[in-house]
PDB file of C-alpha atoms and ligand atoms in Angstrom:
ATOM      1  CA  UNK A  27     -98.863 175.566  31.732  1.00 60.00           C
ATOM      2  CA  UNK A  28     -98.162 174.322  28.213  1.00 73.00           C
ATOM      3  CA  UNK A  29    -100.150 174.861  25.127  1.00 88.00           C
ATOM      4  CA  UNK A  30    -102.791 172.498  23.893  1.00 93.00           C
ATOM      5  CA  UNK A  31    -101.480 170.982  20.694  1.00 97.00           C
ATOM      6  CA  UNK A  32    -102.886 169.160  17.638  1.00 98.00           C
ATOM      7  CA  UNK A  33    -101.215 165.797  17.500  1.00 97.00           C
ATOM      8  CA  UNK A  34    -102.861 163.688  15.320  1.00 98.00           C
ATOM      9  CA  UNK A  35    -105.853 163.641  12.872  1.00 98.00           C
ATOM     10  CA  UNK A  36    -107.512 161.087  11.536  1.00 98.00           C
ATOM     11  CA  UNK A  37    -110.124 161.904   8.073  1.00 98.00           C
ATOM     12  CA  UNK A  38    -112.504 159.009   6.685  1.00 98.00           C
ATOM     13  CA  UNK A  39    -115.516 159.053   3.473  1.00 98.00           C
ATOM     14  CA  UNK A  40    -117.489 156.457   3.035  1.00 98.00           C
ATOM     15  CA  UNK A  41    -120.850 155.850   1.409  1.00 98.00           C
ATOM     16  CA  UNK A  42    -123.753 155.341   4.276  1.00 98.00           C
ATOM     17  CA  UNK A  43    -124.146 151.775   3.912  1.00 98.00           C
ATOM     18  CA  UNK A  44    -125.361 150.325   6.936  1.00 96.00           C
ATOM     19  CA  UNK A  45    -122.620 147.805   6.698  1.00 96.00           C
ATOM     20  CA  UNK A  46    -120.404 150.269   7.306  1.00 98.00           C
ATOM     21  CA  UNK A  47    -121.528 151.344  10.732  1.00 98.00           C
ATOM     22  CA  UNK A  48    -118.956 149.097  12.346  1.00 97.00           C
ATOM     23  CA  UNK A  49    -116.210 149.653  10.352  1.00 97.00           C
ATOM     24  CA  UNK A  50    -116.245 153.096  11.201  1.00 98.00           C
ATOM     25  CA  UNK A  51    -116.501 152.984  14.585  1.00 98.00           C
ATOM     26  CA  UNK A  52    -114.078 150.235  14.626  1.00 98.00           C
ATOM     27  CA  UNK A  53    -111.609 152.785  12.874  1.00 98.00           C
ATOM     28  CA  UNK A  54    -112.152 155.953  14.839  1.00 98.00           C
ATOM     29  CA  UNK A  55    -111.496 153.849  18.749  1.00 97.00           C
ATOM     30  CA  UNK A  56    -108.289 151.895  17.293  1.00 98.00           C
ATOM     31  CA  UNK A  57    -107.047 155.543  16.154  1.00 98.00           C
ATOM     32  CA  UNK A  58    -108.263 157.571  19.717  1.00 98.00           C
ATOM     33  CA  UNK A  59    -106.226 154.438  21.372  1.00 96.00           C
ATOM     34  CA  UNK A  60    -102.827 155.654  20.599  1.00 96.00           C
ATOM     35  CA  UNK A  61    -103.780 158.313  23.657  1.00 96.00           C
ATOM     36  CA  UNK A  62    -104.050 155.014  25.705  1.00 96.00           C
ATOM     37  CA  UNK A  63    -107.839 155.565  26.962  1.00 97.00           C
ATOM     38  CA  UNK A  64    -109.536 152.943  29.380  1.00 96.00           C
ATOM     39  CA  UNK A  65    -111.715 150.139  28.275  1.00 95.00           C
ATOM     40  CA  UNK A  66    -114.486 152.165  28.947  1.00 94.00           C
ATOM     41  CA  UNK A  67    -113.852 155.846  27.459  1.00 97.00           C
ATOM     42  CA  UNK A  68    -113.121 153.553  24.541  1.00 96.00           C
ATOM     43  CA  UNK A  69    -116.125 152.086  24.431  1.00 96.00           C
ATOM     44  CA  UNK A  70    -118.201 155.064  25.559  1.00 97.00           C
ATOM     45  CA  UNK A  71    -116.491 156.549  22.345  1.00 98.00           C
ATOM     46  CA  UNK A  72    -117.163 153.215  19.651  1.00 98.00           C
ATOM     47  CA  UNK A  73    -121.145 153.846  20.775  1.00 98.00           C
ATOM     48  CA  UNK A  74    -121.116 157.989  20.516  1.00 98.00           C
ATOM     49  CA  UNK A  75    -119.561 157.488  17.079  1.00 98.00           C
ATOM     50  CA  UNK A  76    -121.790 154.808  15.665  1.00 98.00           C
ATOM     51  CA  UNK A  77    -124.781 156.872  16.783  1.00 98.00           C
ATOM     52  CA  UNK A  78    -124.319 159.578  15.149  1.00 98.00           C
ATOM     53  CA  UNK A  79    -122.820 157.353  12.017  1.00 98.00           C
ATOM     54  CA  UNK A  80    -125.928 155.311  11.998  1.00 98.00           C
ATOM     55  CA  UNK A  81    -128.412 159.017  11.846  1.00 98.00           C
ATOM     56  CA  UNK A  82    -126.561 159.853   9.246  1.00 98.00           C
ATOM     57  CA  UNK A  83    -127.358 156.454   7.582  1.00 98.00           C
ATOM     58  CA  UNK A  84    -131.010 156.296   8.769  1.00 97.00           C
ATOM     59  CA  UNK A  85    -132.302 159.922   8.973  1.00 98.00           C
ATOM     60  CA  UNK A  86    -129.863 162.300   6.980  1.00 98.00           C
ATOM     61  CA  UNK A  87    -129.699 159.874   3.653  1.00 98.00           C
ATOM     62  CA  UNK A  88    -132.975 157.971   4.225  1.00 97.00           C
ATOM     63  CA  UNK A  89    -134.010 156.254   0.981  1.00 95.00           C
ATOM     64  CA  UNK A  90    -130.721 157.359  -0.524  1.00 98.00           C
ATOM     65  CA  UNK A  91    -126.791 156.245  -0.411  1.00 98.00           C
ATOM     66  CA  UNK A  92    -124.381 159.445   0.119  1.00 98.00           C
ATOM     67  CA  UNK A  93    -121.543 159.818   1.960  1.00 98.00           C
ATOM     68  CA  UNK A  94    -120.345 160.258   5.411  1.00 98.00           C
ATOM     69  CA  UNK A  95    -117.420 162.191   6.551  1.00 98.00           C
ATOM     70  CA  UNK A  96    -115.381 161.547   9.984  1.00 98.00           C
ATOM     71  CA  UNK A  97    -112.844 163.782  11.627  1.00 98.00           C
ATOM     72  CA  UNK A  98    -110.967 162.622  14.668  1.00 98.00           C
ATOM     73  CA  UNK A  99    -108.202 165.242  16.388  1.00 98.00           C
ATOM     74  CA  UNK A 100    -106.389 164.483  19.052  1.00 98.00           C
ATOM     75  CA  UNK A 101    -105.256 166.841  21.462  1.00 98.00           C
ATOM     76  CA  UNK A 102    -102.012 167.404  23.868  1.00 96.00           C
ATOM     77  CA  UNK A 103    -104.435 167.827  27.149  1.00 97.00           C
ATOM     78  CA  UNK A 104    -106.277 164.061  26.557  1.00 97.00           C
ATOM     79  CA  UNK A 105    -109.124 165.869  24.674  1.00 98.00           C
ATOM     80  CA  UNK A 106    -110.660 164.213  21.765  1.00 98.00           C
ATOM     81  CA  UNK A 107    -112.625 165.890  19.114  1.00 98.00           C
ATOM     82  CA  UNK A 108    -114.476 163.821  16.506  1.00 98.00           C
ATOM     83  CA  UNK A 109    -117.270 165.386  13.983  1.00 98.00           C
ATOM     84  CA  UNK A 110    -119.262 163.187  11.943  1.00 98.00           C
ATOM     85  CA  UNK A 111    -121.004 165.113   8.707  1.00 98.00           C
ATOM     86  CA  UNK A 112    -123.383 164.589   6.705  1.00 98.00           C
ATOM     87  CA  UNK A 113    -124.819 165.971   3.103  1.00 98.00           C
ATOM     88  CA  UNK A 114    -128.183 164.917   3.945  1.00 98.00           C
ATOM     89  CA  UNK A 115    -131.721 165.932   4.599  1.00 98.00           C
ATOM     90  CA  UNK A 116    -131.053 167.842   8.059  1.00 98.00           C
ATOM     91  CA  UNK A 117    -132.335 168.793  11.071  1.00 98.00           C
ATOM     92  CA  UNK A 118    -135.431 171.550  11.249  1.00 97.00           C
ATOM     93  CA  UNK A 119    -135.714 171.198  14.941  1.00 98.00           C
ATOM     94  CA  UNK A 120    -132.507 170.638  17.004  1.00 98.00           C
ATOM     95  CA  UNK A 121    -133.656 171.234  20.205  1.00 98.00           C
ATOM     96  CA  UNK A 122    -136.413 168.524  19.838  1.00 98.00           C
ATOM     97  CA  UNK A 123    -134.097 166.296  18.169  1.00 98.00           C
ATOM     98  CA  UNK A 124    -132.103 166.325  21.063  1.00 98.00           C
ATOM     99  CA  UNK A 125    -135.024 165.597  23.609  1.00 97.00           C
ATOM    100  CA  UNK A 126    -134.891 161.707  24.360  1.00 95.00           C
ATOM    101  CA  UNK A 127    -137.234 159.808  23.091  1.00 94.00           C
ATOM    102  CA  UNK A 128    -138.209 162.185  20.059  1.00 96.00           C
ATOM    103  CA  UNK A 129    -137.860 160.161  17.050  1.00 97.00           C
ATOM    104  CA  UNK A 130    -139.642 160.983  13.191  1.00 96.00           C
ATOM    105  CA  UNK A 131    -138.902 157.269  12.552  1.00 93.00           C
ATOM    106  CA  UNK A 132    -140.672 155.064  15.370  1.00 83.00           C
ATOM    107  CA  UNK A 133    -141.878 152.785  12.263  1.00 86.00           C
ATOM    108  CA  UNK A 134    -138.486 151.854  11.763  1.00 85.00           C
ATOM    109  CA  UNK A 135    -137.457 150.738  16.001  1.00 91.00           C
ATOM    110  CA  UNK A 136    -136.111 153.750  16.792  1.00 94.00           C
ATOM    111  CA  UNK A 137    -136.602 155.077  20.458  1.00 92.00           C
ATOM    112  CA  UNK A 138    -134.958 158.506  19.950  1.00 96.00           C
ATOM    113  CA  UNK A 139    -132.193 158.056  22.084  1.00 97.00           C
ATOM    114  CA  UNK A 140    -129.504 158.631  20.240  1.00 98.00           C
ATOM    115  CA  UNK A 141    -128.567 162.366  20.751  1.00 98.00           C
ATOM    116  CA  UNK A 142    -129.088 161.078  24.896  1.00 97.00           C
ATOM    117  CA  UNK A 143    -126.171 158.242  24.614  1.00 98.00           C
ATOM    118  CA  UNK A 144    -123.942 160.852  22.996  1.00 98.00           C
ATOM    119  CA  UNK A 145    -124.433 163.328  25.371  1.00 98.00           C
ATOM    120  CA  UNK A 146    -124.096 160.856  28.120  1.00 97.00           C
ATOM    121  CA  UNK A 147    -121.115 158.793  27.159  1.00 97.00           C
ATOM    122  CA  UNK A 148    -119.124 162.194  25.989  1.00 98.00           C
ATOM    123  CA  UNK A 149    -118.092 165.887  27.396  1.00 98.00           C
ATOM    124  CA  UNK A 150    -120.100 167.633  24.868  1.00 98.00           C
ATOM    125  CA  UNK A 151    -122.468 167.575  21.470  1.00 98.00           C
ATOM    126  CA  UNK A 152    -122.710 170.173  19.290  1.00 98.00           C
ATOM    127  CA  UNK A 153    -125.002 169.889  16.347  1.00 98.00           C
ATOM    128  CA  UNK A 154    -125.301 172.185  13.473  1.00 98.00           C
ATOM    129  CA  UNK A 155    -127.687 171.373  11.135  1.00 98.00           C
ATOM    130  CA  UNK A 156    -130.104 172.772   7.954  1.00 97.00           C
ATOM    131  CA  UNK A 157    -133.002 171.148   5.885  1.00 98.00           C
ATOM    132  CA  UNK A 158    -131.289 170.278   2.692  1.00 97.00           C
ATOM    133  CA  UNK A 159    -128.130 171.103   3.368  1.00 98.00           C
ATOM    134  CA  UNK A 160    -127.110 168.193   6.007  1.00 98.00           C
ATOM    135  CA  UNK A 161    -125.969 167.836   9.706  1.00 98.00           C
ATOM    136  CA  UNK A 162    -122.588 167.954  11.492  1.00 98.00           C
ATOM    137  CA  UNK A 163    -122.077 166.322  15.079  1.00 98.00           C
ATOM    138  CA  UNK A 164    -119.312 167.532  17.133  1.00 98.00           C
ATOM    139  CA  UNK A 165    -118.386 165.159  20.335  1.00 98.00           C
ATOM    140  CA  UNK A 166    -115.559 166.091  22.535  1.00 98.00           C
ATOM    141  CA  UNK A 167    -114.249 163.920  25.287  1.00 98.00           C
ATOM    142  CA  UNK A 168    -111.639 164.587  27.649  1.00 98.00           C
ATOM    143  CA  UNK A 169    -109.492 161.362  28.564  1.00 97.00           C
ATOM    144  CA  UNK A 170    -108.427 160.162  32.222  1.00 95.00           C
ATOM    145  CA  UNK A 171    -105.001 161.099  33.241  1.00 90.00           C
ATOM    146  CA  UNK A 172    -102.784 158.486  32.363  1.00 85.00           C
ATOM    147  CA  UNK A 173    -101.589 156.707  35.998  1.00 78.00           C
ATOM    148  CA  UNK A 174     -98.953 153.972  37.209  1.00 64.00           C
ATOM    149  CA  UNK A 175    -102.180 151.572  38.192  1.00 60.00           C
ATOM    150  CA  UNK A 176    -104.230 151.478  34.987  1.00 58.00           C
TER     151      UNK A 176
ATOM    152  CA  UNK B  29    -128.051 145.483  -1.164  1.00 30.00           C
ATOM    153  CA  UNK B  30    -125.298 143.726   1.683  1.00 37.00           C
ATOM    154  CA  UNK B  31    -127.060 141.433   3.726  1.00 38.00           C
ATOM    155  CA  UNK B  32    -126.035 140.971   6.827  1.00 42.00           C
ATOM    156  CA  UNK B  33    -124.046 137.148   8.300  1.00 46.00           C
ATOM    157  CA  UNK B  34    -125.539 138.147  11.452  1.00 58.00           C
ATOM    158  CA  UNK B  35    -125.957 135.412  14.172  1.00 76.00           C
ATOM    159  CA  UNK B  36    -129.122 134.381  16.116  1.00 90.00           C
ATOM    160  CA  UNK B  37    -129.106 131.063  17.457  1.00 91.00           C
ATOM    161  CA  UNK B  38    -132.733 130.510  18.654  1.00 92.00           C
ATOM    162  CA  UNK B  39    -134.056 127.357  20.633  1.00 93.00           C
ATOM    163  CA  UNK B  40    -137.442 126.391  21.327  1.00 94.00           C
ATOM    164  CA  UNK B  41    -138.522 124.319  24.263  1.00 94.00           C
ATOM    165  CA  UNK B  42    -141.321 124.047  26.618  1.00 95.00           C
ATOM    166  CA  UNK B  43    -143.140 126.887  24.682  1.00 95.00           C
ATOM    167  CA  UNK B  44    -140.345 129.196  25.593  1.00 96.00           C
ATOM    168  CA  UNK B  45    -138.342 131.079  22.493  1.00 96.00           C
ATOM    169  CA  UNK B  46    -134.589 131.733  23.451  1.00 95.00           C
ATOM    170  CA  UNK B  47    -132.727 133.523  21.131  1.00 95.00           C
ATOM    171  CA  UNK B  48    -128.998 134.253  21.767  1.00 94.00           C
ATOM    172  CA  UNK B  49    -128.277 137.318  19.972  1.00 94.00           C
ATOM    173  CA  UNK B  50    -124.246 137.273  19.671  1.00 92.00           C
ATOM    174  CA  UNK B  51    -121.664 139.696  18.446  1.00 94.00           C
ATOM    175  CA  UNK B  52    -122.374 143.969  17.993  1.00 95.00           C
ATOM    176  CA  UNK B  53    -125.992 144.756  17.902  1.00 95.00           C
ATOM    177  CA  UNK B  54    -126.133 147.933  15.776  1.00 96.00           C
ATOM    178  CA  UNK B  55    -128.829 149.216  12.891  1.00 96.00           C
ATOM    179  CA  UNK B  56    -127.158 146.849  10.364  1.00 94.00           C
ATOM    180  CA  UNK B  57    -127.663 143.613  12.412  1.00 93.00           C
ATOM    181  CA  UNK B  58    -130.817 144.641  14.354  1.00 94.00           C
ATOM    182  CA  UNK B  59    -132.170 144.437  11.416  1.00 91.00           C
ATOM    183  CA  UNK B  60    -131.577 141.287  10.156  1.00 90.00           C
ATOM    184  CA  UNK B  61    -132.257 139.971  14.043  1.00 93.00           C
ATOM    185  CA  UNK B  62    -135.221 141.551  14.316  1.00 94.00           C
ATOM    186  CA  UNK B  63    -136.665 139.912  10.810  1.00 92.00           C
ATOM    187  CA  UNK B  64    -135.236 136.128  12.212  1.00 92.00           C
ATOM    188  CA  UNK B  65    -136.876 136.461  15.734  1.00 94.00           C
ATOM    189  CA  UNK B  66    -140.068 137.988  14.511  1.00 94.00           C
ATOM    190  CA  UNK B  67    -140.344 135.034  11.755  1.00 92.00           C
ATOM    191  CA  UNK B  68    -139.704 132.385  14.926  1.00 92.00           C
ATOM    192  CA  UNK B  69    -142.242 134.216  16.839  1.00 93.00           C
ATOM    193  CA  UNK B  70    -145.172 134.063  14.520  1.00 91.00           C
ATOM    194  CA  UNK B  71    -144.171 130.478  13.830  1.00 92.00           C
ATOM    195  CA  UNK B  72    -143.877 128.750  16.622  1.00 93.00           C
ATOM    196  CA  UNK B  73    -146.551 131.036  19.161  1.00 94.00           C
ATOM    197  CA  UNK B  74    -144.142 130.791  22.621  1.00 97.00           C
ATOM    198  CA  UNK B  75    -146.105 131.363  25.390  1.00 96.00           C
ATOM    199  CA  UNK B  76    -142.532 133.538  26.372  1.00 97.00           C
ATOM    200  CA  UNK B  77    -139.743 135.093  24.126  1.00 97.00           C
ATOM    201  CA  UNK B  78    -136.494 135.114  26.153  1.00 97.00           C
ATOM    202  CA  UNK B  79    -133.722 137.810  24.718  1.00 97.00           C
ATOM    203  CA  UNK B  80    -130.086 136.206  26.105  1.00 96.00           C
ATOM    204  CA  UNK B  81    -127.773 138.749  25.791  1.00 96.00           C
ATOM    205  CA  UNK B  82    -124.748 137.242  26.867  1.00 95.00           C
ATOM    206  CA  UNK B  83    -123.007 136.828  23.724  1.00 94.00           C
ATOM    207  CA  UNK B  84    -123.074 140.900  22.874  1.00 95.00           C
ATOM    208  CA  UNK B  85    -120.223 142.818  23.307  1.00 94.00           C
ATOM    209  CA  UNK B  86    -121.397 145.952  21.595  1.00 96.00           C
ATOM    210  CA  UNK B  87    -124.853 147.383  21.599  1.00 96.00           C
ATOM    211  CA  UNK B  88    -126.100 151.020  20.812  1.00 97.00           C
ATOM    212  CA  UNK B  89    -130.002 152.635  20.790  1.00 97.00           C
ATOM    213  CA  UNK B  90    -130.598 150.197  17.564  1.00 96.00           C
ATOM    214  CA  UNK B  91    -129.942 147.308  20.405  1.00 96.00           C
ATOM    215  CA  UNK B  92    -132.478 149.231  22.418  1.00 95.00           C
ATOM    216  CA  UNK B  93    -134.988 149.496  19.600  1.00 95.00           C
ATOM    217  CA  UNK B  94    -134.732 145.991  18.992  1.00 96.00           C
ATOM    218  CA  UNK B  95    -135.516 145.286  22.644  1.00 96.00           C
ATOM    219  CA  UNK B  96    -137.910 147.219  23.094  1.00 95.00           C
ATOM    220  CA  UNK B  97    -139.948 146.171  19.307  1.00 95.00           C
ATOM    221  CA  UNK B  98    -139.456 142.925  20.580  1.00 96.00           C
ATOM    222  CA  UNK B  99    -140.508 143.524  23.454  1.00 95.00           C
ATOM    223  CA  UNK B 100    -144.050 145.457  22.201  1.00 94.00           C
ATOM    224  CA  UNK B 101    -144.461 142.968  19.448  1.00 94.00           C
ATOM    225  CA  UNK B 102    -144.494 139.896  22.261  1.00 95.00           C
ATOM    226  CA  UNK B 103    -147.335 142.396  24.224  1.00 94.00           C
ATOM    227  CA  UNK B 104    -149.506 142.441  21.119  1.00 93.00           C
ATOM    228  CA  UNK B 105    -149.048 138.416  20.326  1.00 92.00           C
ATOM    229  CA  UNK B 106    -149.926 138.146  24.223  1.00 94.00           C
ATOM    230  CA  UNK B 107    -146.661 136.564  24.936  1.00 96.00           C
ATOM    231  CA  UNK B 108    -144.174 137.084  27.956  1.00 97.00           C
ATOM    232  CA  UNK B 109    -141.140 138.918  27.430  1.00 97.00           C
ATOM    233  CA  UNK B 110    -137.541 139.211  29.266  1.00 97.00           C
ATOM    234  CA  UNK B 111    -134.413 139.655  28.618  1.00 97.00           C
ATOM    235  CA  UNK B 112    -131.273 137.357  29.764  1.00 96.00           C
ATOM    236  CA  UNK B 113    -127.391 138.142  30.843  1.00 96.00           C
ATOM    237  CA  UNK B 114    -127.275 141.605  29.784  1.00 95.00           C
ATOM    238  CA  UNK B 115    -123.577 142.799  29.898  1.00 94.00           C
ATOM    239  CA  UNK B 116    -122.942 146.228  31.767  1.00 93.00           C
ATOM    240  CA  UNK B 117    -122.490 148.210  29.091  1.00 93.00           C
ATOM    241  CA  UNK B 118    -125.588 146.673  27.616  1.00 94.00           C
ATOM    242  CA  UNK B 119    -127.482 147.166  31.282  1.00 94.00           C
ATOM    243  CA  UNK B 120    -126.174 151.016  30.715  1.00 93.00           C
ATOM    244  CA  UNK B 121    -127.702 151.348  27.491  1.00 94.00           C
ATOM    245  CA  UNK B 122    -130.986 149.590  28.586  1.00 93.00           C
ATOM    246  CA  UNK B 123    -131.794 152.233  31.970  1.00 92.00           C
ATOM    247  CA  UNK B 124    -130.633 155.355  29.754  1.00 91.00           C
ATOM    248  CA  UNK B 125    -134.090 154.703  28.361  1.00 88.00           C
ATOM    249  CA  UNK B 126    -135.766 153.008  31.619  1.00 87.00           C
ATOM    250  CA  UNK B 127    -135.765 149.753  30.013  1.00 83.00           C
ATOM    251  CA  UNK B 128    -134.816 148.224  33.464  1.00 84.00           C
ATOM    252  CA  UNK B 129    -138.395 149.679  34.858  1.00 87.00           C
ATOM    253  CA  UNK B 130    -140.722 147.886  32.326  1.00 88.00           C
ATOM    254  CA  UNK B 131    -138.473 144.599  31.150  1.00 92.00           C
ATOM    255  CA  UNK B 132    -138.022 141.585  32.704  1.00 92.00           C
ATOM    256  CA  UNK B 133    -134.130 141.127  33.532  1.00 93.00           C
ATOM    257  CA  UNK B 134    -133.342 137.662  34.726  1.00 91.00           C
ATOM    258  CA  UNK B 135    -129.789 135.786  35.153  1.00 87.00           C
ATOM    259  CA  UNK B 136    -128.858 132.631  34.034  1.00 78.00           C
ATOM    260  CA  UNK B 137    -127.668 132.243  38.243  1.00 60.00           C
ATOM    261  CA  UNK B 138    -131.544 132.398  39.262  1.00 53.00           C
ATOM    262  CA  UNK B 139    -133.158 131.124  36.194  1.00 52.00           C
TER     263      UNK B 139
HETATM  264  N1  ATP C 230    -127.917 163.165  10.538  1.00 64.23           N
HETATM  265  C1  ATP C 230    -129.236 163.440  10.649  1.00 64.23           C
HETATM  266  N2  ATP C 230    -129.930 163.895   9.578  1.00 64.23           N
HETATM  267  C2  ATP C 230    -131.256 164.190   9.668  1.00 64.23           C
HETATM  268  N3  ATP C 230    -131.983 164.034  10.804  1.00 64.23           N
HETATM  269  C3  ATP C 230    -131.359 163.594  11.902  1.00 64.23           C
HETATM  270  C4  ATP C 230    -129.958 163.263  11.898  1.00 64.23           C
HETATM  271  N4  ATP C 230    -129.607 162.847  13.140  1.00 64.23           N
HETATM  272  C5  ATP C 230    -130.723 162.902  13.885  1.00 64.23           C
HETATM  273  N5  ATP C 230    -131.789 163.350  13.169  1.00 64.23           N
HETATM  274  C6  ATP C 230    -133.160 163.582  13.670  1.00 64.23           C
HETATM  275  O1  ATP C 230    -133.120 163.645  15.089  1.00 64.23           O
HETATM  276  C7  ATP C 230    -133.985 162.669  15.669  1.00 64.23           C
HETATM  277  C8  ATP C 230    -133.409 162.165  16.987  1.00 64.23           C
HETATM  278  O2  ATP C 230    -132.190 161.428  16.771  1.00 64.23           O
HETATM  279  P1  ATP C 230    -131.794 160.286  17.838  1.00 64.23           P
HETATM  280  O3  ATP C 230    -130.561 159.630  17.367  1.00 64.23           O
HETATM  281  O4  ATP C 230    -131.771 160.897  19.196  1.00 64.23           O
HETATM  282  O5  ATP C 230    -133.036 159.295  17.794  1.00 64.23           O
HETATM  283  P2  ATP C 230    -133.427 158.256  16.637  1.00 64.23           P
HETATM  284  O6  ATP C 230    -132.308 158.101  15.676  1.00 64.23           O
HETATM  285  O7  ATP C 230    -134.723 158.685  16.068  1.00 64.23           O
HETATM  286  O8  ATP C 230    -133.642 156.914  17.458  1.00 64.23           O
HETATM  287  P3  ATP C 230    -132.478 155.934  18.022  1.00 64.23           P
HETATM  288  O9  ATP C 230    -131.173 156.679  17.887  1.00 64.23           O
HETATM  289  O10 ATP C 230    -132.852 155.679  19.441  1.00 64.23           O
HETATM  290  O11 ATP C 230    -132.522 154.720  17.194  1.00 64.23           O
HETATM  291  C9  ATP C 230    -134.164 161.629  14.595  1.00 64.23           C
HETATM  292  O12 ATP C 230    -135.376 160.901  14.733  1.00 64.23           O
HETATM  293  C10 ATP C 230    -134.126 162.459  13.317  1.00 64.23           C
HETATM  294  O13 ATP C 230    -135.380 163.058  13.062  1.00 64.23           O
HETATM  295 MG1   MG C 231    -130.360 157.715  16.293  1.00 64.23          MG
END
């Protein structure tokens, strides 16, 4: 069995306009396609990231502009690690943040499903998080063997 | 402030509101849809508001809370609500949240 290696890392900071949601999640699935994902993990990927780019933008600097940081890694075995930070208000609750449908912001549309379409359309979210301090969102996802018929 | 170019082409006939919401429907444009619709809505009184999501090719839970706002604003004016063409990945968003359970979902095939 051979070692898991880093093989490519991707860094971005940019201020939490919302204008920016798509450029960053534009960004992160052209870089995670050198590993030559399907249509879908892609796309399962583009919404994970802008979900957790968009709390940032809505929740962890509500009423204020500061700025988001994005780390992608890729990794020997298909796996793909991406954290999007924050330097925001953060999270007193996690574990009822992550419930679906929790929200602190139903004035503003939101259903509070955002932690549930990361955790469905990835391997794993970690969140680490503390008032004043800001929130970090880990997703892994572990790509499809690459075949002859894809 | 960026405001968004955002595209909603909305046509009204026979009291029924289509708007064809095109392009990625994330925070940024949801917002500046939901402000168009909701302008449409008050002015013209439909006696149904038809989402047709045909044109979208990326939606996340800001898609969904537009639906859904949509959809409860339409309930308070008294007016009928459904939603048109959904892609797959849209359809996927949609039943994370049981949106399939309380939203009309028609096709342009059986319309
Ligand atoms: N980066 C963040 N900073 C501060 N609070 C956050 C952050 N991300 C999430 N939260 C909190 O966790 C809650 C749940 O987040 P989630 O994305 O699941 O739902 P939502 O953003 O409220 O609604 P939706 O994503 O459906 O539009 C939020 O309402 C907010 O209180
Ligand atoms: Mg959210």
């Amino acid at each position: 069995m051979s070692k898991t290696e880093l093989i490519n890392e991707l860094k971005l900071a940019f201020p939490s306009y919302s204008v920016n949601e798509g450029g960053a999640r534009a960004m992160v699935s052209a870089f995670c396609a050198s590993l030559n994902p399907t249509v879908d993990e892609l796309s399962d990927i583009r919404c994970a990231v802008s979900e957790a780019v968009t709390n940032s933008i809505v929740h962890g600097y509500r009423n204020t502009i500061g700025t988001i940081f994005i780390m992608v890694r890729l990794y020997s075995d298909r796996t793909v690690k991406i954290e999007i930070k924050d330097k925001g208000c953060g999270i007193s609750d996690i574990e009822q943040a992550l419930q679906p449908l929790f929200t602190t912001d139903p004035a503003g549309e939101r259903s509070g499903m955002g932690f549930t379409v990361m955790e469905n359309f990835t391997d794993s979210v970690v969140v680490r998080s503390a008032p004043g301090k800001g929130t970090k969102v880990t997703l892994k996802k572990k790509l499809s063997k690459l075949t002859q018929n894809r | 402030m960026l405001f968004s170019d955002y595209n909603v082409n909305i046509i009204f006939e026979d009291g029924v509101l289509t708007a064809f919401i095109k392009g990625e429907v994330d925070h940024h444009n949801a917002v500046a849809a939901r402000r168009r619709i909701d302008r449409e809505l008050e002015e013209k009184r439909p006696h149904e508001l038809v989402l047709d999501l045909g044109g979208v090719n990326f939606m996340d839970s800001s898609g969904l809370g537009l639906i859904l706002g949509r959809y409860s604003k339409a309930s308070e004016l008294g007016i009928a609500f459904a939603v048109c063409n959904p892609t797959p990945a849209t359809m996927k968003i949609l039943s994370l949240a049981g949106g399939e359970r309380i939203i009309k979902i028609i096709s342009d095939e059986v319309k």
